[in-house]
XYZ file of C-alpha atoms in Angstrom:
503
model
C 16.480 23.201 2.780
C 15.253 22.736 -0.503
C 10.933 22.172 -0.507
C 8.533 22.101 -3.135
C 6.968 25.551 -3.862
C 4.716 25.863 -6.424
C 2.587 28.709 -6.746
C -0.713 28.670 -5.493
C -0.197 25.989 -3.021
C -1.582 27.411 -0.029
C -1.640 25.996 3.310
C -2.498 22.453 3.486
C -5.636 20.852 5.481
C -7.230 17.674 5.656
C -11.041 16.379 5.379
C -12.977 12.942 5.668
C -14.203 11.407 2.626
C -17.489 11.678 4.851
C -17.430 15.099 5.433
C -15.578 15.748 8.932
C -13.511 19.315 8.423
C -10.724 19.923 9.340
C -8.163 18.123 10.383
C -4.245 18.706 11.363
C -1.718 16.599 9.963
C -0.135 15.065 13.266
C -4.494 13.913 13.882
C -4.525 12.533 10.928
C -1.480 10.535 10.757
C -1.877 9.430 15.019
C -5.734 8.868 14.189
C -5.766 6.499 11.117
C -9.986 6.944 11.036
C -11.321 10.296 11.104
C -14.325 10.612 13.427
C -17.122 9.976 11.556
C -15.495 6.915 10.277
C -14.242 8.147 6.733
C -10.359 8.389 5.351
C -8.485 11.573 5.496
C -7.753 12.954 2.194
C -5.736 16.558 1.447
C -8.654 18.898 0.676
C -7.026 19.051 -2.176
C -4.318 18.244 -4.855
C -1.524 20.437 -5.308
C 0.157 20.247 -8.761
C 3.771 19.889 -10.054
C 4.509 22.139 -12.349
C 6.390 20.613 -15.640
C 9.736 22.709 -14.942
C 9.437 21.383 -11.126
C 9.288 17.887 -12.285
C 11.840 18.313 -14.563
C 14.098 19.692 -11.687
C 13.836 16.263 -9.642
C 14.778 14.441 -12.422
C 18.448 12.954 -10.586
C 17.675 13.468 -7.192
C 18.001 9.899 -5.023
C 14.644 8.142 -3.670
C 14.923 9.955 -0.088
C 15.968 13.553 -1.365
C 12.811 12.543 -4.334
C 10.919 11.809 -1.161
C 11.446 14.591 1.184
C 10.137 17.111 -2.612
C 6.997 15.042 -2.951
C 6.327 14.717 0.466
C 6.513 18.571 1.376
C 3.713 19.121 -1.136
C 1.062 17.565 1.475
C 3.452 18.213 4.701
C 3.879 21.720 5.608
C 6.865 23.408 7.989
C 4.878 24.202 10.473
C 3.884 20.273 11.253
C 7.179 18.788 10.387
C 10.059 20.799 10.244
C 12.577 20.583 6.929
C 15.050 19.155 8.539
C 13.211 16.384 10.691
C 11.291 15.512 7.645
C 14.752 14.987 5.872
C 16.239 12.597 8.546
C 12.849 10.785 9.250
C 12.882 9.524 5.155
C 17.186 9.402 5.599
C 16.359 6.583 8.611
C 13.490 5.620 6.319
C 15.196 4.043 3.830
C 18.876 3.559 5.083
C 18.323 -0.238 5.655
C 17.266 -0.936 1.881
C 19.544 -3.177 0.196
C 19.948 -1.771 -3.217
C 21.215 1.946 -3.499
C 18.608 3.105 -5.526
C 15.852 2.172 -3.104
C 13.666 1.317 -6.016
C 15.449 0.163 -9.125
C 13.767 0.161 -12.445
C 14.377 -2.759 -14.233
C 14.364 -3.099 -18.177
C 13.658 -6.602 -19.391
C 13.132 -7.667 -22.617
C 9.087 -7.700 -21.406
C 8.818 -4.660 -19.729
C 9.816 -1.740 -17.600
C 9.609 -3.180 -14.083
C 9.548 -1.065 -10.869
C 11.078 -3.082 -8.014
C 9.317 -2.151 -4.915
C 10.956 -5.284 -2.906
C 14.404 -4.203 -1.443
C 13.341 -3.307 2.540
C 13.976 -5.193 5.157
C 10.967 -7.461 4.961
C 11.365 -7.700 0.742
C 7.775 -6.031 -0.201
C 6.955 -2.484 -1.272
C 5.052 -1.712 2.346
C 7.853 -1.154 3.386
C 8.526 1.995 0.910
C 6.142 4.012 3.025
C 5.593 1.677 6.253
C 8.718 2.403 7.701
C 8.526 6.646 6.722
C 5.093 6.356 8.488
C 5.868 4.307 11.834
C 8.825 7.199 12.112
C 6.641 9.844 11.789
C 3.853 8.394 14.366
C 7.024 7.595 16.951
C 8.348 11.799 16.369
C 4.232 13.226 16.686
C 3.546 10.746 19.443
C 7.078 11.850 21.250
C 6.000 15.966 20.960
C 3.114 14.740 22.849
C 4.476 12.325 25.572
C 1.878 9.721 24.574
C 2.138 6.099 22.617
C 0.051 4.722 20.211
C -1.595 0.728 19.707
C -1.070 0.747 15.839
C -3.814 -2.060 14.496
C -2.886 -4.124 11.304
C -5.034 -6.493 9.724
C -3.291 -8.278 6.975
C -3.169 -10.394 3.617
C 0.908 -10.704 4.180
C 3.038 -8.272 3.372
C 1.991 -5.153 5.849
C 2.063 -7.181 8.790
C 5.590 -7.935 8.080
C 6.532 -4.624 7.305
C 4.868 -3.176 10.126
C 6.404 -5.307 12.572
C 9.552 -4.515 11.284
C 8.906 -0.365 11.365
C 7.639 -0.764 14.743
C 11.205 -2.105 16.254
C 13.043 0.559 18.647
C 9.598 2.159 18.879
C 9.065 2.216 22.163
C 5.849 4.304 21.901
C 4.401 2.500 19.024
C 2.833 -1.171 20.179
C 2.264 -2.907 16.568
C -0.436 -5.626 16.733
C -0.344 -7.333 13.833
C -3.703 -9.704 13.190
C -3.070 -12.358 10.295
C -5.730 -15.106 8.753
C -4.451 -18.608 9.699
C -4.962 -21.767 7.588
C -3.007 -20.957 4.522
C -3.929 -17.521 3.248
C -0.073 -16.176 3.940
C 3.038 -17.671 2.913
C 5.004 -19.873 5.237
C 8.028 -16.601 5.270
C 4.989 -13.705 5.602
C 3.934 -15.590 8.774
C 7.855 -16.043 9.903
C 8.344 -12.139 9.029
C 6.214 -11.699 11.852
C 6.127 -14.094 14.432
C 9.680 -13.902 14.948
C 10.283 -9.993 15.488
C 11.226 -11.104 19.175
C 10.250 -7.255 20.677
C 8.333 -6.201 23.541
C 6.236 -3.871 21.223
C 5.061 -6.319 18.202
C 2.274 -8.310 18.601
C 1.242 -11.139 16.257
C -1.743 -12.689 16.428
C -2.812 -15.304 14.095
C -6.496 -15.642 13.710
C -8.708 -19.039 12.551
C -11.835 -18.821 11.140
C -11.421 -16.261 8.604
C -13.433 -17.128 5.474
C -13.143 -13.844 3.528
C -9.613 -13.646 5.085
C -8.339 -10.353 5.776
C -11.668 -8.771 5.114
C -12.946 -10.417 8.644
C -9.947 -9.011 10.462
C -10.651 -5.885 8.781
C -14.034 -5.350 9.872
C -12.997 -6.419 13.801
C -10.478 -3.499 13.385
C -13.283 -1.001 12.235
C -15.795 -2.050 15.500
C -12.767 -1.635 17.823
C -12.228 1.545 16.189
C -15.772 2.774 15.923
C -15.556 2.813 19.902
C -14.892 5.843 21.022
C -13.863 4.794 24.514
C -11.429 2.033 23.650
C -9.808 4.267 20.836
C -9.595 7.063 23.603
C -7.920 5.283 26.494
C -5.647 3.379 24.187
C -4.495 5.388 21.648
C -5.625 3.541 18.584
C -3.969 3.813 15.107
C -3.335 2.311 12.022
C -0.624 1.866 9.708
C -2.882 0.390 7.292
C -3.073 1.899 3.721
C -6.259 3.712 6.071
C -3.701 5.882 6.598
C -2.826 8.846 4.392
C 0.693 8.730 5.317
C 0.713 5.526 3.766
C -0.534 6.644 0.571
C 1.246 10.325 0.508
C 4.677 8.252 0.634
C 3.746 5.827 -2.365
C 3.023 8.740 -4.704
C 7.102 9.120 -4.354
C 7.468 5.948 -6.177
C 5.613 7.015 -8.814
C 7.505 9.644 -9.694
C 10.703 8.160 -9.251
C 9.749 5.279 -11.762
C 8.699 7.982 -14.483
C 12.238 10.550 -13.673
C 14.207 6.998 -14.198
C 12.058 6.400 -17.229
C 12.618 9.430 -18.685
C 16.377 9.722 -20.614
C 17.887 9.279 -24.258
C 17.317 6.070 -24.489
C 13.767 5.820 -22.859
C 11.252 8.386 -22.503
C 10.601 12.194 -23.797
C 10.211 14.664 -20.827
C 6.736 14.880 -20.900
C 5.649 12.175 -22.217
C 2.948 10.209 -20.663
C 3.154 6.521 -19.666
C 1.056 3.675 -17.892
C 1.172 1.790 -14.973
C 0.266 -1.764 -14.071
C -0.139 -2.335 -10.444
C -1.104 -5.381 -8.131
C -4.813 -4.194 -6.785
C -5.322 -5.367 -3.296
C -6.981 -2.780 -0.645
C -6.244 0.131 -3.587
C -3.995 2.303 -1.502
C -1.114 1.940 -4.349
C -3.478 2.539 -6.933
C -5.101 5.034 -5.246
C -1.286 6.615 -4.317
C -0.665 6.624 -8.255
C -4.045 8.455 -8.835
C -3.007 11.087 -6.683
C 0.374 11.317 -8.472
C -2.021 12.009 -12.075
C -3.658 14.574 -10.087
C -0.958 16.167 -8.673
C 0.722 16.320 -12.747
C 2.394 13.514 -13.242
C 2.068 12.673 -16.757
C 0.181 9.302 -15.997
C -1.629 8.046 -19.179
C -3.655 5.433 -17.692
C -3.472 3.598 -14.257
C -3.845 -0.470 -14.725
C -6.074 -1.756 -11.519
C -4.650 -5.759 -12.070
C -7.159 -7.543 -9.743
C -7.018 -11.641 -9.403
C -10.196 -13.658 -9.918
C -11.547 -11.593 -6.630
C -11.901 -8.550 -8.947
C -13.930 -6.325 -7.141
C -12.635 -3.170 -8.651
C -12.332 -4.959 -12.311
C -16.125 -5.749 -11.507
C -17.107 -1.879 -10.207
C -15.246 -0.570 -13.693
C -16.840 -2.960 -15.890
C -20.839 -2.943 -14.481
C -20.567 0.151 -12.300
C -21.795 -1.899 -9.314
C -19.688 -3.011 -6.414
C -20.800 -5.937 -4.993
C -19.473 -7.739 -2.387
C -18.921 -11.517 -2.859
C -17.328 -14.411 -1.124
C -13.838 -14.555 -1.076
C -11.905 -16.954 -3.056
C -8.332 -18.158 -2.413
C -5.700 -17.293 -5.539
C -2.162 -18.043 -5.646
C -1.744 -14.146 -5.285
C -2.580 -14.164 -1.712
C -2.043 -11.079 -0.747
C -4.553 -9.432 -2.911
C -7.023 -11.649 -2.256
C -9.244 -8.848 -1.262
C -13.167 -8.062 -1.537
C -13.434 -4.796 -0.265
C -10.863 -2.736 -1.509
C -11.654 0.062 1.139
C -9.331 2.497 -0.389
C -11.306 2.596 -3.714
C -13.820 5.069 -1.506
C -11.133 7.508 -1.750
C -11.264 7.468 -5.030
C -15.001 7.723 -5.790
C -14.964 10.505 -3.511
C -12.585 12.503 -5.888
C -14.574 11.032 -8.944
C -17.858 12.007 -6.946
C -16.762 15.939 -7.156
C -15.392 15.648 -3.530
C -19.030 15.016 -2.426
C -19.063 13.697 0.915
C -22.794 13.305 0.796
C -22.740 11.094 -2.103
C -20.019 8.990 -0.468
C -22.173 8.341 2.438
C -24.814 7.871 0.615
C -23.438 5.184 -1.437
C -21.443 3.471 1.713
C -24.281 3.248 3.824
C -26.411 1.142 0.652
C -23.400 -1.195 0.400
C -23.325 -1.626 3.941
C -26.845 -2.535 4.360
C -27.478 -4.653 0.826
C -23.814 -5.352 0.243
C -23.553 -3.303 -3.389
C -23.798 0.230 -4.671
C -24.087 1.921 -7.814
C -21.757 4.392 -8.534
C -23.343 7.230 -10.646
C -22.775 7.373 -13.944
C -20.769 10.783 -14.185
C -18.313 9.290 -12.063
C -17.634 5.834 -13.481
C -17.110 8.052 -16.335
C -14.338 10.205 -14.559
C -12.928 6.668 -13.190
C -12.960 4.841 -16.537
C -10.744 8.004 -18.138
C -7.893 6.907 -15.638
C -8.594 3.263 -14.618
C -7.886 -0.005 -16.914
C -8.948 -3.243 -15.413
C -8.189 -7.067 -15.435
C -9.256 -9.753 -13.237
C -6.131 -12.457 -13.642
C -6.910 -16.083 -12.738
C -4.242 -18.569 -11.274
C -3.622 -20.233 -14.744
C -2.636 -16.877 -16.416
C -0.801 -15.844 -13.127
C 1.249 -18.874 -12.826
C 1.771 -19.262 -16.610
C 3.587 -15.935 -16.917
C 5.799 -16.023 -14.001
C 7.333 -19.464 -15.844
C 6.938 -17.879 -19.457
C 8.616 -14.407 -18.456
C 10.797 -16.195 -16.328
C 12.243 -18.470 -19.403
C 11.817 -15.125 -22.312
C 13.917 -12.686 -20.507
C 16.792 -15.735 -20.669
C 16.476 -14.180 -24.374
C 18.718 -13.620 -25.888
C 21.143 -15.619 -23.180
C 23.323 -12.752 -21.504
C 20.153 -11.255 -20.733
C 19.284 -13.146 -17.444
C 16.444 -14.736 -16.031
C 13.669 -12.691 -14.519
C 11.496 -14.214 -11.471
C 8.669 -12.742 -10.519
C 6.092 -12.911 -7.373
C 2.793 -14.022 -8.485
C 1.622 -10.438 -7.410
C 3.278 -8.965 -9.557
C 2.361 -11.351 -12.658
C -1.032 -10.407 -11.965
C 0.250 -6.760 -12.773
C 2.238 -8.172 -15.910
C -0.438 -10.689 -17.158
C -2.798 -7.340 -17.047
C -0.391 -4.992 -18.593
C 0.120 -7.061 -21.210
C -4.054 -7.203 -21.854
C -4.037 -3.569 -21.667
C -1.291 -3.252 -24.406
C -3.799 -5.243 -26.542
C -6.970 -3.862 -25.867
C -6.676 -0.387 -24.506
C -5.557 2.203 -27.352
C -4.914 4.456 -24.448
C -2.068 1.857 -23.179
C -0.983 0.842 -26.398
C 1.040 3.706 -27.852
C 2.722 4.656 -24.204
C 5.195 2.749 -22.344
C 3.900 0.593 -19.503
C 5.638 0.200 -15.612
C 4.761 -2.719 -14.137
C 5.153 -2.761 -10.151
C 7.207 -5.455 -8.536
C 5.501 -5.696 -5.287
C 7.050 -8.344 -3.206
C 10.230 -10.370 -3.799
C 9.291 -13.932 -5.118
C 11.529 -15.623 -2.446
C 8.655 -14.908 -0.375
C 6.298 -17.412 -2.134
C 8.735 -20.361 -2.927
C 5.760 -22.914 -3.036
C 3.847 -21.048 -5.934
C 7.146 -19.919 -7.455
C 8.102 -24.114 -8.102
C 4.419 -24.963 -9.134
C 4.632 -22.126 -11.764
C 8.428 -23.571 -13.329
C 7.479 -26.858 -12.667
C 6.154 -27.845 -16.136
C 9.524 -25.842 -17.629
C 11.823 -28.406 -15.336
C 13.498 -25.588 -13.952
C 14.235 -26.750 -10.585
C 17.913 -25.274 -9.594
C 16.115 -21.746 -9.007
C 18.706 -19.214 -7.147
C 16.336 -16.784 -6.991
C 14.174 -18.406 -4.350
C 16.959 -18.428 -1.823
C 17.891 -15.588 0.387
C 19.916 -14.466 3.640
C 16.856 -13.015 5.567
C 14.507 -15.787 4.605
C 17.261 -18.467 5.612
C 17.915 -16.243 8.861
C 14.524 -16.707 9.871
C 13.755 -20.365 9.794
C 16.147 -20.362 12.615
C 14.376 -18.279 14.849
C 11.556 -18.825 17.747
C 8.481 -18.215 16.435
C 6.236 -15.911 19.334
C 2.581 -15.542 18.461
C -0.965 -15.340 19.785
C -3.386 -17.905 18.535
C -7.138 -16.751 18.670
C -10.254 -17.044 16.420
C -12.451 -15.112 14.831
C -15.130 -15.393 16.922
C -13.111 -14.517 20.013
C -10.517 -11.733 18.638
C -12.767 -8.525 19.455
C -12.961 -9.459 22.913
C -9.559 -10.396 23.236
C -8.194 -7.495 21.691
C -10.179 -5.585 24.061
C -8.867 -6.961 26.891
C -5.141 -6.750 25.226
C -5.212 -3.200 24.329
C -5.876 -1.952 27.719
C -2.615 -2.953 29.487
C -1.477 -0.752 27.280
C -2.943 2.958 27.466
C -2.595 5.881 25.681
C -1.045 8.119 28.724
C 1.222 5.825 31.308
């Protein structure tokens, strides 16, 4: 078995962004949280050599995978050959060969992250990660209650991973009262398996940022986490984020060719900015040598991160409702992964700066490190106008000239194309390198904003919109958990427990 080796790699241990040392692999995936409350990060970065990138270049997403991955996975936690058929099983019910294809339009390079089973890139890494809980969780005869609050797409994707798992119970907590699309919602509540829980939750003004903070409390008790085994599948979770620095390097290796880009060369990428955990996924991928010239954080009209890069504050401010509803997000909790690398790995600092936003609601970040986060990170905050107008302009140019096909975009990923294309103008760094935008969900999923965005170009016969699993579903029983807000943490409680950690 082939596995990345680069010199100097050493063995490979993991630490809390608040300072816990150390931790194994299988605790970190099975945990989610590390004790103190912080997110697990590699204590540090190994680095691709040029010659080693250069080698991948050809390899398919899975055997790409299984090279990337073994930088932060070592033998001795998952051996070569399980690691290999974990990512085979991974990705073996994508529909398009590539896993990932890159598309070339006449606009731009665009990554499409949208061919799983529930059409949205979670399920790039979801699916690798659930795998790898079920084969830790099997070693130790236990099972896991997997928590996951979310905006619309990981819920799906996590229901999805979880089914077969017999040791993985998937609860998957959604804001009711429009924040998710009509086919997120179906994605879950009709996964009819004894292990996938949805529950849809009212009263959610900031929207998945109330679920998320009922997620921390049940995690922050020890007892409850104990006797039932909690975990998260959450971008929380480093094996979330190890698995979408693959992606990354697949887009640049298909990039790279005679009629596209010079080995070596570096190029940018535009990415939907929700919770951070892609963003944070392609920072990683910089620091591990990927020639990544600048990293485009395309926020809606939320824009906490746009706001952090711009003032150096974060503040946290009420949430408001965008046509890109699944970044509609005002605590992008994996951003403190990042300050803690731009912080000098200073776990002190971190704290430090957590605990002021926590008891104020803002922090300033220190000066040396916006500095280190402003040589990577572009920003834009995209509002619905922009967002909608591009899906229906793009959609209409790349008819141009007419064999080239029309291209239909989710409003996500407008966001990501309405920013890219700001960056191009502003940003000197972005404006000499080639740009990858990243498709994150399939616009079939969002029909309703999709028609309001072509409906001033009268183009209403739109083939794009339709497809087999979406149609599939609206036939199904819909099986689902109704609660609110005020009433989830207690019934979660009482949920979780019929279903321990050791039977």
């Amino acid at each position: 078995e082939s596995r990345s080796t680069d010199a100097s790699r050493g063995v490979m241990r993991y630490v809390s962004t608040r300072g816990f040392k150390y931790a194994s692999l299988e605790d970190v995936i099975l945990n989610g949280f590390a004790p103190d409350g912080g997110l697990y990060v590699p204590e540090r970065i190994p680095v691709v050599e040029p010659d080693t990138l250069k080698s991948w270049s050809g390899l398919t997403f899975p055997e790409l995978a299984f090279e990337v991955l073994s930088l932060f996975i070592e033998p001795s936690d998952v051996d070569p050959s399980d690691l290999r058929r974990l990512l085979d099983e991974s990705f073996a019910a994508f529909d398009h060969p590539d896993v990932a294809p890159l598309a070339k339009t006449p606009d731009a390079l665009v990554l499409e992250l949208f061919h799983g089973p529930t059409m949205s890139f979670k399920d790039v890494a979801m699916g690798f990660l659930v795998s790898l809980t079920d084969h830790f969780l099997r070693r130790r005869n236990e099972r896991r209650n997997v928590l996951v609050a979310t905006t619309g797409d990981t819920g799906p994707a996590a229901a999805h991973a979880a089914i077969g798992r017999d040791r993985v119970h998937a609860w998957v907590l959604y804001p009711t009262g429009g924040f998710i699309s009509d086919t997120q919602e179906r994605q879950m509540t009709t996964v009819d398996e004894p292990n996938v829980h949805a529950v849809g939750v009212g009263g959610c003004a900031d929207g998945g940022d109330d679920l998320d903070a009922i997620v921390a409390k049940l995690f922050a008790d020890e007892s409850l986490r104990e006797e039932c085994g909690l975990g998260s599948v959450n971008s929380v979770n480093w094996g979330r984020v190890a698995c979408q620095t693959v992606h990354y390097f697949w887009a640049y290796l298909a990039a790279v060719g005679p009629d596209g880009l010079a080995a070596g060369e570096r190029v940018a990428f535009a990415v939907p900015c929700g919770a951070f955990g892609n963003l944070f996924a392609g920072y990683v991928a910089g620091r591990a040598g990927l020639p990544i010239a600048r990293l485009i954080a395309a926020t809606n009209s939320n824009g906490a991160v746009h706001d952090v890069l711009a003032t150096g504050v974060w503040r946290r401010r009420p949430l408001i409702n965008t046509v890109s509803s699944a970044i509609d997000i005002v605590v992008p909790y994996n951003f403190w992964r990042t300050v803690y690398f731009a912080l000098g790995e200073d776990a002190a600092a971190l704290r430090a700066m957590q605990d002021e936003y926590a008891s104020t609601g803002e922090a300033r970040v220190p000066d040396a490190a916006l500095e280190r986060l402003r040589e990577i990170f572009w920003s834009a905050s995209v509002d619905d106008a922009a967002t909608l107008a591009t899906i229906g302009t793009f959609y209409g140019s790349s008819a141009i000239p007419p064999d080239a096909g029309r291209y239909l975009m989710c409003p996500h990923t407008s966001v990501a194309a309405v920013a890219a294309a700001r960056a191009r103008a502003d940003d000197p760094e972005v404006g000499g390198c080639e740009v990858v935008v990243l498709a994150t969900a399939a616009p079939c999923k969002f029909p309703e904003v999709i028609r309001r965005a072509l409906d001033d170009l009268e183009l209403h016969d739109v083939p794009e919109l339709e497809h087999p699993r979406v149609a599939a579903q609206r036939e199904l029983a819909q099986k689902e958990t109704k609660c609110t807000l005020e009433g989830l943490e207690n019934h979660m409680r009482e949920a979780l427990r019929r279903y321990p950690r050791v039977s």
